DNA sequence: ACACAATATGGCACTTGGTGTCGCAAGTGG
DNA sequence: CCACTTGCGACACCAAGTGCCATATTGTGT
């Protein structure tokens, strides 16, 4: 048995994230101190940093795990598939899960520190995806370009989605973006 | 006459950047405090922040101006040119100027904080480029996608260049990247 | 049920990036 | 030579993040 402690830990983590998001929404990111968040969740600033490495990560908590899974899905795709189709297929699947919350995205997009952290996270994911593609035999430059372009595509889709106040069909946008950028990756 | 004060100001700024780069190279970015840099250049921490808004900007000092010029060049292109060719042409011209220094790029690439700041800067430039494209009549989503993809292309090129220890032909790489990603932007 | 070990927490001190303020010294312009 | 602007140092201050240690809490073996 090793599930009880982990469960409480995840519960605290979730509560912390919830409180953080709420405070950010009402007061703004910069106007909210880590101490405020911790207090609201019933613990100390010191403990906050045992759950999240930075203040920003209270918003992007599970993004790291997502990156790992994305890389794994890329690795698990049929070997004959080209890199671009591979990324298109995998990311299409994730697009739905990523952000149903318009308000959270607005918060991120309107807060430089959060926007920055998001770019950073995506950069890390890109690194993992490149390695996954490399394992499929894709040459480094092609892998790098494909991963970077795919990230750019998702980013553009997200912003377009915000521009239309969340009324656009995200899957359609993803398909459109990936089609427009369809590279000469063999295919 | 309004040149003396400005000249010393630019001189101090340059000296500050020089010292910063030197200290970063020998001690590492995180191990160098702003106070160290300021002292090395003969002034106070407070004054450092009158020349650069953040510690990272001592490395990326003139990037903002570049972004502005890029946007202007985009605006100044023949109106009938498609967005992708437009970006290709403009950025091709910049690629040479951007970084002849391998060591500086290595420093950036191996320092998370600097890498992050670079992503951030590019994101700002992307915003300006989008507006420039929009002024040319390119629809928002296309403009956004093109700008984001162009940024991704340059990033991939930069990394490939590092992979080959600076021996690759950057212009050729740029052309290759832009060709591979050639989108269906009308053309 | 009890003792023991593992672990979560809190408090504290400390470093560092970054900002507001104020007084001073120096250049600038008439 | 006299106002006026402007760069600078010094100081106080805030918040993010880290190391350290003492202590509570809880899971586990007997």
CSV table of C-alpha atoms (C1' of nucleotides) in Angstrom, one decimal:
chain,number,residue,atom,x,y,z
A,1,UNK,CA,0.0,0.0,0.0
A,2,UNK,CA,1.5,3.3,-1.0
A,3,UNK,CA,-1.5,5.3,-2.2
A,4,UNK,CA,-2.8,7.2,0.7
A,5,UNK,CA,0.1,9.6,1.1
A,6,UNK,CA,0.3,10.2,-2.6
A,7,UNK,CA,-3.4,10.9,-2.8
A,8,UNK,CA,-3.3,13.6,-0.1
A,9,UNK,CA,-0.3,15.1,-1.8
A,10,UNK,CA,-2.1,15.3,-5.1
A,11,UNK,CA,-5.2,16.7,-3.4
A,12,UNK,CA,-3.1,19.4,-1.7
A,13,UNK,CA,-1.5,20.2,-5.0
A,14,UNK,CA,-4.8,20.5,-6.8
A,15,UNK,CA,-6.2,22.7,-4.1
A,16,UNK,CA,-3.1,24.9,-4.3
A,17,UNK,CA,-3.5,25.2,-8.0
A,18,UNK,CA,-7.2,26.0,-7.6
A,19,UNK,CA,-6.6,28.7,-5.1
A,20,UNK,CA,-3.8,30.2,-7.2
A,21,UNK,CA,-6.0,30.4,-10.3
A,22,UNK,CA,-8.8,32.0,-8.4
A,23,UNK,CA,-6.5,34.6,-6.9
A,24,UNK,CA,-4.8,35.3,-10.2
A,25,UNK,CA,-8.2,35.8,-11.8
A,26,UNK,CA,-9.5,38.2,-9.3
A,27,UNK,CA,-6.3,40.1,-8.3
A,28,UNK,CA,-3.9,39.5,-11.2
A,29,UNK,CA,-0.8,37.4,-11.3
A,30,UNK,CA,1.7,40.0,-10.2
A,31,UNK,CA,-0.5,41.3,-7.4
A,32,UNK,CA,-0.7,37.9,-5.9
A,33,UNK,CA,2.2,36.7,-3.7
A,34,UNK,CA,3.1,33.1,-3.2
A,35,UNK,CA,2.4,33.7,0.4
A,36,UNK,CA,-1.2,34.7,-0.4
A,37,UNK,CA,-1.7,31.5,-2.3
A,38,UNK,CA,-0.2,29.3,0.4
A,39,UNK,CA,-2.2,31.0,3.1
A,40,UNK,CA,-5.4,30.6,1.1
A,41,UNK,CA,-4.7,26.9,0.8
A,42,UNK,CA,-3.9,26.6,4.5
A,43,UNK,CA,-0.1,26.2,4.5
A,44,UNK,CA,3.1,28.1,4.4
A,45,UNK,CA,5.0,29.7,1.6
A,46,UNK,CA,7.8,27.3,2.2
A,47,UNK,CA,5.5,24.4,1.6
A,48,UNK,CA,4.1,25.9,-1.6
A,49,UNK,CA,7.6,25.5,-3.2
A,50,UNK,CA,7.5,21.8,-2.2
A,51,UNK,CA,4.6,21.4,-4.6
A,52,UNK,CA,5.5,23.8,-7.3
A,53,UNK,CA,9.0,24.9,-8.4
A,54,UNK,CA,7.8,28.3,-9.3
A,55,UNK,CA,4.8,30.5,-8.9
A,56,UNK,CA,4.0,30.2,-12.5
A,57,UNK,CA,3.9,26.4,-12.3
A,58,UNK,CA,0.8,26.6,-10.1
A,59,UNK,CA,-0.9,27.3,-13.5
A,60,UNK,CA,1.0,24.8,-15.6
A,61,UNK,CA,1.2,22.0,-13.2
A,62,UNK,CA,0.5,19.0,-15.3
A,63,UNK,CA,2.1,20.3,-18.5
A,64,UNK,CA,5.3,18.4,-17.9
A,65,UNK,CA,3.5,15.1,-17.7
A,66,UNK,CA,1.7,15.9,-20.9
A,67,UNK,CA,5.0,16.6,-22.7
A,68,UNK,CA,6.2,13.2,-21.7
A,69,UNK,CA,3.1,11.5,-22.9
A,70,UNK,CA,3.2,13.3,-26.2
A,71,UNK,CA,6.7,12.2,-26.8
A,72,UNK,CA,5.7,8.6,-26.0
A,73,UNK,CA,2.8,8.7,-28.4
A,74,UNK,CA,5.1,10.0,-31.1
A,75,UNK,CA,7.4,7.1,-30.4
A,76,UNK,CA,4.5,4.6,-30.5
A,77,UNK,CA,3.3,5.6,-34.0
A,78,UNK,CA,3.6,3.4,-37.0
A,79,UNK,CA,7.3,3.6,-38.1
A,80,UNK,CA,6.5,4.2,-41.8
A,81,UNK,CA,4.6,7.4,-41.0
A,82,UNK,CA,6.3,10.7,-41.9
A,83,UNK,CA,7.2,13.1,-39.1
A,84,UNK,CA,4.7,15.7,-40.1
A,85,UNK,CA,1.8,13.4,-40.3
A,86,UNK,CA,2.9,11.8,-37.0
A,87,UNK,CA,2.9,15.1,-35.2
A,88,UNK,CA,-0.3,16.2,-36.8
A,89,UNK,CA,-2.1,13.0,-35.6
A,90,UNK,CA,-0.7,13.1,-32.1
A,91,UNK,CA,-1.2,16.8,-31.4
A,92,UNK,CA,-4.7,16.6,-33.0
A,93,UNK,CA,-5.6,14.2,-30.2
A,94,UNK,CA,-4.2,16.5,-27.5
A,95,UNK,CA,-5.7,19.6,-28.8
A,96,UNK,CA,-9.1,18.8,-27.4
A,97,UNK,CA,-7.8,17.9,-23.9
A,98,UNK,CA,-5.3,20.9,-23.7
A,99,UNK,CA,-7.6,23.8,-23.0
A,100,UNK,CA,-11.3,23.8,-22.7
A,101,UNK,CA,-10.9,26.8,-20.4
A,102,UNK,CA,-11.0,30.1,-22.2
A,103,UNK,CA,-10.5,32.1,-19.1
A,104,UNK,CA,-7.3,30.4,-18.1
A,105,UNK,CA,-5.9,30.9,-21.6
A,106,UNK,CA,-6.9,34.6,-21.4
A,107,UNK,CA,-5.1,34.9,-18.1
A,108,UNK,CA,-2.0,33.3,-19.6
A,109,UNK,CA,-2.1,35.4,-22.7
A,110,UNK,CA,-2.5,38.6,-20.8
A,111,UNK,CA,0.2,37.9,-18.3
A,112,UNK,CA,3.8,38.2,-19.6
A,113,UNK,CA,5.2,36.1,-16.9
A,114,UNK,CA,2.8,33.3,-17.6
A,115,UNK,CA,3.1,33.6,-21.3
A,116,UNK,CA,6.9,33.4,-20.9
A,117,UNK,CA,6.6,30.3,-18.8
A,118,UNK,CA,4.3,28.7,-21.4
A,119,UNK,CA,6.9,29.3,-24.1
A,120,UNK,CA,9.5,27.8,-21.9
A,121,UNK,CA,7.4,24.7,-21.2
A,122,UNK,CA,6.7,24.2,-24.9
A,123,UNK,CA,10.4,24.5,-25.6
A,124,UNK,CA,11.1,21.7,-23.2
A,125,UNK,CA,8.4,19.6,-24.9
A,126,UNK,CA,9.9,20.4,-28.2
A,127,UNK,CA,13.2,19.0,-27.0
A,128,UNK,CA,11.6,15.7,-26.1
A,129,UNK,CA,9.6,15.5,-29.3
A,130,UNK,CA,12.8,16.0,-31.3
A,131,UNK,CA,14.4,13.1,-29.5
A,132,UNK,CA,11.3,11.0,-30.1
A,133,UNK,CA,11.4,11.8,-33.8
A,134,UNK,CA,15.1,11.2,-34.0
A,135,UNK,CA,14.5,7.7,-32.6
A,136,UNK,CA,12.2,7.1,-35.6
A,137,UNK,CA,15.1,7.9,-37.9
A,138,UNK,CA,14.2,11.4,-38.7
A,139,UNK,CA,17.4,13.5,-39.4
A,140,UNK,CA,18.1,16.1,-36.7
A,141,UNK,CA,17.3,19.2,-38.7
A,142,UNK,CA,14.1,17.9,-40.1
A,143,UNK,CA,13.0,16.7,-36.7
A,144,UNK,CA,13.9,20.0,-35.1
A,145,UNK,CA,12.1,22.0,-37.8
A,146,UNK,CA,9.0,19.8,-37.7
A,147,UNK,CA,8.7,20.0,-33.9
A,148,UNK,CA,9.2,23.7,-33.9
A,149,UNK,CA,6.7,24.3,-36.7
A,150,UNK,CA,4.2,22.1,-35.0
A,151,UNK,CA,4.5,24.1,-31.8
A,152,UNK,CA,4.1,27.3,-33.8
A,153,UNK,CA,1.0,25.9,-35.4
A,154,UNK,CA,-0.6,25.1,-32.1
A,155,UNK,CA,0.3,28.5,-30.8
A,156,UNK,CA,-1.3,30.2,-33.8
A,157,UNK,CA,-4.4,28.0,-33.4
A,158,UNK,CA,-4.7,28.9,-29.7
A,159,UNK,CA,-4.5,32.6,-30.4
A,160,UNK,CA,-7.0,32.4,-33.3
A,161,UNK,CA,-9.3,30.6,-30.9
A,162,UNK,CA,-9.0,33.5,-28.5
A,163,UNK,CA,-9.5,36.0,-31.2
A,164,UNK,CA,-12.9,34.4,-32.0
A,165,UNK,CA,-13.7,34.2,-28.3
A,166,UNK,CA,-13.6,30.4,-28.2
A,167,UNK,CA,-16.2,30.0,-30.9
A,168,UNK,CA,-13.9,28.6,-33.6
A,169,UNK,CA,-13.6,24.9,-34.3
A,170,UNK,CA,-10.2,24.1,-32.9
A,171,UNK,CA,-9.8,20.8,-34.6
A,172,UNK,CA,-10.5,22.3,-37.9
A,173,UNK,CA,-8.0,25.1,-37.2
A,174,UNK,CA,-5.4,22.5,-36.3
A,175,UNK,CA,-6.0,20.6,-39.5
A,176,UNK,CA,-5.8,23.8,-41.5
A,177,UNK,CA,-2.6,25.0,-39.9
A,178,UNK,CA,-0.9,21.6,-40.4
A,179,UNK,CA,-2.0,21.5,-44.0
A,180,UNK,CA,-0.9,25.0,-44.7
A,181,UNK,CA,2.6,24.2,-43.3
A,182,UNK,CA,2.7,20.8,-44.8
A,183,UNK,CA,6.4,20.5,-45.4
A,184,UNK,CA,8.3,18.5,-48.0
A,185,UNK,CA,9.1,16.0,-45.3
A,186,UNK,CA,9.2,13.2,-47.8
A,187,UNK,CA,5.6,12.2,-46.9
B,1,UNK,CA,24.3,69.6,-30.4
B,2,UNK,CA,22.8,66.7,-28.5
B,3,UNK,CA,25.4,64.0,-29.1
B,4,UNK,CA,27.8,64.0,-26.2
B,5,UNK,CA,25.5,62.8,-23.5
B,6,UNK,CA,24.0,60.2,-25.8
B,7,UNK,CA,27.4,59.0,-26.9
B,8,UNK,CA,28.6,58.4,-23.4
B,9,UNK,CA,25.4,56.7,-22.6
B,10,UNK,CA,25.8,54.3,-25.5
B,11,UNK,CA,29.4,53.8,-24.6
B,12,UNK,CA,28.5,52.9,-21.0
B,13,UNK,CA,25.8,50.6,-22.2
B,14,UNK,CA,28.2,48.8,-24.5
B,15,UNK,CA,30.8,48.5,-21.8
B,16,UNK,CA,28.2,47.1,-19.5
B,17,UNK,CA,27.2,44.5,-22.1
B,18,UNK,CA,30.8,43.6,-22.7
B,19,UNK,CA,31.6,43.1,-19.0
B,20,UNK,CA,28.4,41.1,-18.6
B,21,UNK,CA,29.2,38.7,-21.4
B,22,UNK,CA,32.7,38.3,-20.1
B,23,UNK,CA,31.6,37.4,-16.6
B,24,UNK,CA,28.9,35.1,-17.9
B,25,UNK,CA,31.4,33.3,-20.0
B,26,UNK,CA,33.9,32.7,-17.3
B,27,UNK,CA,31.6,32.3,-14.2
B,28,UNK,CA,28.3,31.4,-15.7
B,29,UNK,CA,25.1,33.4,-15.8
B,30,UNK,CA,23.6,32.4,-12.5
B,31,UNK,CA,26.8,32.7,-10.6
B,32,UNK,CA,27.2,36.3,-11.7
B,33,UNK,CA,25.2,38.9,-9.9
B,34,UNK,CA,24.0,42.2,-11.3
B,35,UNK,CA,26.2,43.9,-8.7
B,36,UNK,CA,29.2,42.1,-10.1
B,37,UNK,CA,28.6,43.3,-13.6
B,38,UNK,CA,27.9,46.9,-12.4
B,39,UNK,CA,31.0,46.9,-10.3
B,40,UNK,CA,33.1,45.6,-13.1
B,41,UNK,CA,31.9,48.4,-15.3
B,42,UNK,CA,32.5,50.9,-12.5
B,43,UNK,CA,29.0,51.8,-11.4
B,44,UNK,CA,26.2,50.7,-9.1
B,45,UNK,CA,23.6,48.0,-9.3
B,46,UNK,CA,20.9,50.7,-9.4
B,47,UNK,CA,22.5,52.3,-12.5
B,48,UNK,CA,22.7,48.9,-14.3
B,49,UNK,CA,19.0,48.8,-14.3
B,50,UNK,CA,18.9,52.3,-15.8
B,51,UNK,CA,20.6,50.8,-18.9
B,52,UNK,CA,19.0,47.4,-19.0
B,53,UNK,CA,15.5,46.4,-17.7
B,54,UNK,CA,16.7,42.9,-16.7
B,55,UNK,CA,20.0,41.0,-16.2
B,56,UNK,CA,19.3,39.0,-19.3
B,57,UNK,CA,18.9,42.0,-21.5
B,58,UNK,CA,22.6,42.8,-21.1
B,59,UNK,CA,23.0,40.0,-23.6
B,60,UNK,CA,20.0,40.8,-25.8
B,61,UNK,CA,20.5,44.5,-25.7
B,62,UNK,CA,19.8,45.5,-29.3
B,63,UNK,CA,17.2,42.8,-30.1
B,64,UNK,CA,14.3,45.1,-29.6
B,65,UNK,CA,15.5,47.6,-32.2
B,66,UNK,CA,16.0,44.7,-34.6
B,67,UNK,CA,12.4,43.6,-34.2
B,68,UNK,CA,11.2,47.1,-35.0
B,69,UNK,CA,13.3,47.2,-38.1
B,70,UNK,CA,12.2,43.8,-39.2
B,71,UNK,CA,8.5,44.9,-38.9
B,72,UNK,CA,9.3,48.0,-40.9
B,73,UNK,CA,11.0,46.0,-43.7
B,74,UNK,CA,8.0,43.7,-43.9
B,75,UNK,CA,5.8,46.8,-44.2
B,76,UNK,CA,8.0,48.1,-47.0
B,77,UNK,CA,7.9,45.1,-49.2
B,78,UNK,CA,6.0,45.0,-52.6
B,79,UNK,CA,2.3,44.7,-51.7
B,80,UNK,CA,1.7,41.9,-54.2
B,81,UNK,CA,4.2,39.6,-52.4
B,82,UNK,CA,2.7,36.8,-50.4
B,83,UNK,CA,3.3,36.7,-46.6
B,84,UNK,CA,5.6,33.7,-46.7
B,85,UNK,CA,7.9,35.0,-49.4
B,86,UNK,CA,7.9,38.4,-47.7
B,87,UNK,CA,9.1,36.9,-44.4
B,88,UNK,CA,11.6,34.7,-46.2
B,89,UNK,CA,13.1,37.6,-48.0
B,90,UNK,CA,13.3,39.9,-45.0
B,91,UNK,CA,14.6,37.3,-42.5
B,92,UNK,CA,17.1,36.0,-45.0
B,93,UNK,CA,18.6,39.4,-45.0
B,94,UNK,CA,18.7,39.5,-41.2
B,95,UNK,CA,20.1,36.0,-40.7
B,96,UNK,CA,23.6,37.1,-41.6
B,97,UNK,CA,23.6,40.0,-39.2
B,98,UNK,CA,22.0,38.2,-36.3
B,99,UNK,CA,24.7,36.1,-34.9
B,100,UNK,CA,28.2,35.6,-36.2
B,101,UNK,CA,29.2,34.8,-32.6
B,102,UNK,CA,29.1,31.1,-31.9
B,103,UNK,CA,30.1,31.5,-28.3
B,104,UNK,CA,27.4,33.9,-27.4
B,105,UNK,CA,24.8,31.5,-29.0
B,106,UNK,CA,26.2,28.6,-27.0
B,107,UNK,CA,26.0,30.6,-23.8
B,108,UNK,CA,22.3,31.4,-24.6
B,109,UNK,CA,21.5,27.9,-25.5
B,110,UNK,CA,23.1,26.4,-22.4
B,111,UNK,CA,21.5,28.9,-20.0
B,112,UNK,CA,17.8,28.4,-19.3
B,113,UNK,CA,17.2,31.9,-18.2
B,114,UNK,CA,18.8,33.3,-21.4
B,115,UNK,CA,17.1,30.8,-23.6
B,116,UNK,CA,13.8,31.8,-22.0
B,117,UNK,CA,14.4,35.5,-22.5
B,118,UNK,CA,15.2,34.8,-26.2
B,119,UNK,CA,11.9,33.0,-26.7
B,120,UNK,CA,10.2,36.0,-25.0
B,121,UNK,CA,11.9,38.5,-27.3
B,122,UNK,CA,11.0,36.5,-30.4
B,123,UNK,CA,7.5,36.4,-29.2
B,124,UNK,CA,7.4,40.2,-29.0
B,125,UNK,CA,8.8,40.5,-32.4
B,126,UNK,CA,6.2,38.0,-33.7
B,127,UNK,CA,3.5,40.3,-32.4
B,128,UNK,CA,4.9,43.2,-34.4
B,129,UNK,CA,5.4,41.2,-37.5
B,130,UNK,CA,1.8,40.0,-37.3
B,131,UNK,CA,0.6,43.6,-37.2
B,132,UNK,CA,2.9,44.4,-40.2
B,133,UNK,CA,1.4,41.5,-42.2
B,134,UNK,CA,-2.1,42.5,-41.2
B,135,UNK,CA,-1.4,46.0,-42.6
B,136,UNK,CA,-0.6,44.2,-45.9
B,137,UNK,CA,-4.1,42.7,-45.9
B,138,UNK,CA,-3.1,39.2,-44.7
B,139,UNK,CA,-5.9,37.7,-42.6
B,140,UNK,CA,-5.1,37.3,-38.9
B,141,UNK,CA,-4.8,33.6,-38.7
B,142,UNK,CA,-2.6,33.4,-41.8
B,143,UNK,CA,-0.5,36.2,-40.5
B,144,UNK,CA,-0.1,34.6,-37.1
B,145,UNK,CA,0.7,31.2,-38.5
B,146,UNK,CA,3.2,32.6,-40.9
B,147,UNK,CA,5.0,34.7,-38.3
B,148,UNK,CA,5.1,31.8,-35.8
B,149,UNK,CA,6.3,29.4,-38.4
B,150,UNK,CA,9.0,31.8,-39.6
B,151,UNK,CA,10.2,32.1,-36.0
B,152,UNK,CA,10.3,28.4,-35.6
B,153,UNK,CA,12.2,28.1,-38.8
B,154,UNK,CA,14.9,30.5,-37.7
B,155,UNK,CA,15.1,28.7,-34.3
B,156,UNK,CA,15.6,25.4,-36.0
B,157,UNK,CA,18.3,26.9,-38.2
B,158,UNK,CA,20.1,28.3,-35.3
B,159,UNK,CA,20.2,25.0,-33.5
B,160,UNK,CA,21.3,23.1,-36.6
B,161,UNK,CA,24.0,25.7,-36.9
B,162,UNK,CA,25.1,24.9,-33.4
B,163,UNK,CA,24.9,21.2,-34.0
B,164,UNK,CA,27.4,21.6,-36.8
B,165,UNK,CA,29.7,23.8,-34.7
B,166,UNK,CA,29.0,26.8,-36.9
B,167,UNK,CA,30.2,25.2,-40.1
B,168,UNK,CA,26.9,24.9,-41.9
B,169,UNK,CA,25.8,27.5,-44.4
B,170,UNK,CA,23.1,29.4,-42.6
B,171,UNK,CA,21.6,31.0,-45.6
B,172,UNK,CA,21.2,27.7,-47.3
B,173,UNK,CA,19.6,26.3,-44.1
B,174,UNK,CA,17.2,29.3,-44.0
B,175,UNK,CA,16.2,28.7,-47.6
B,176,UNK,CA,15.7,25.0,-47.0
B,177,UNK,CA,13.6,25.6,-43.9
B,178,UNK,CA,11.4,28.1,-45.6
B,179,UNK,CA,11.0,25.9,-48.6
B,180,UNK,CA,10.1,22.9,-46.5
B,181,UNK,CA,7.5,24.8,-44.7
B,182,UNK,CA,6.3,26.6,-47.7
B,183,UNK,CA,2.6,27.0,-46.9
B,184,UNK,CA,-0.4,27.3,-49.1
B,185,UNK,CA,-0.5,31.0,-48.4
B,186,UNK,CA,-1.8,31.7,-51.8
B,187,UNK,CA,1.9,31.9,-52.8
C,1,DA,C1',-1.3,-1.0,20.8
C,2,DC,C1',3.4,0.8,20.8
C,3,DA,C1',7.6,2.3,19.2
C,4,DC,C1',10.3,3.7,15.3
C,5,DA,C1',11.3,5.5,11.0
C,6,DA,C1',9.8,8.3,7.1
C,7,DT,C1',8.0,12.3,5.6
C,8,DA,C1',5.4,16.7,5.4
C,9,DT,C1',5.4,21.0,7.4
C,10,DG,C1',6.7,25.5,9.5
C,11,DG,C1',9.7,29.0,10.7
C,12,DC,C1',13.8,31.4,9.9
C,13,DA,C1',17.6,33.4,7.7
C,14,DC,C1',19.6,34.5,3.5
C,15,DT,C1',20.5,35.6,-1.5
C,16,DT,C1',19.2,38.0,-5.5
C,17,DG,C1',16.5,40.4,-9.0
C,18,DG,C1',14.1,44.5,-9.4
C,19,DT,C1',11.8,49.2,-8.0
C,20,DG,C1',10.8,53.8,-5.7
C,21,DT,C1',12.8,57.7,-3.7
C,22,DC,C1',15.9,61.3,-2.6
C,23,DG,C1',19.9,64.0,-2.5
C,24,DC,C1',24.0,65.3,-5.1
C,25,DA,C1',27.0,66.2,-8.8
C,26,DA,C1',27.7,67.0,-13.3
C,27,DG,C1',26.7,68.6,-17.9
C,28,DT,C1',23.6,71.9,-20.8
C,29,DG,C1',21.9,76.1,-22.4
C,30,DG,C1',21.1,80.9,-22.2
D,1,DC,C1',27.3,82.8,-14.1
D,2,DC,C1',22.8,80.9,-13.3
D,3,DA,C1',18.7,77.9,-13.9
D,4,DC,C1',17.7,73.3,-15.5
D,5,DT,C1',17.9,68.9,-16.8
D,6,DT,C1',19.9,64.4,-16.2
D,7,DG,C1',22.8,60.6,-14.6
D,8,DC,C1',24.3,58.5,-10.6
D,9,DG,C1',24.9,56.5,-5.7
D,10,DA,C1',22.8,55.2,-1.6
D,11,DC,C1',19.3,53.4,0.9
D,12,DA,C1',15.1,51.2,1.9
D,13,DC,C1',12.1,47.9,0.3
D,14,DC,C1',9.4,43.9,-1.9
D,15,DA,C1',8.9,39.3,-3.6
D,16,DA,C1',10.7,34.8,-5.5
D,17,DG,C1',13.3,31.1,-4.3
D,18,DT,C1',16.6,28.1,-1.3
D,19,DG,C1',19.0,25.8,2.7
D,20,DC,C1',18.6,24.4,7.2
D,21,DC,C1',16.7,22.6,11.3
D,22,DA,C1',13.2,21.6,14.6
D,23,DT,C1',8.9,19.4,15.0
D,24,DA,C1',4.5,17.4,14.0
D,25,DT,C1',2.2,13.8,11.5
D,26,DT,C1',1.6,9.6,9.7
D,27,DG,C1',2.7,4.9,7.9
D,28,DT,C1',4.8,0.5,9.2
D,29,DG,C1',6.7,-3.6,11.7
D,30,DT,C1',6.3,-6.2,15.8
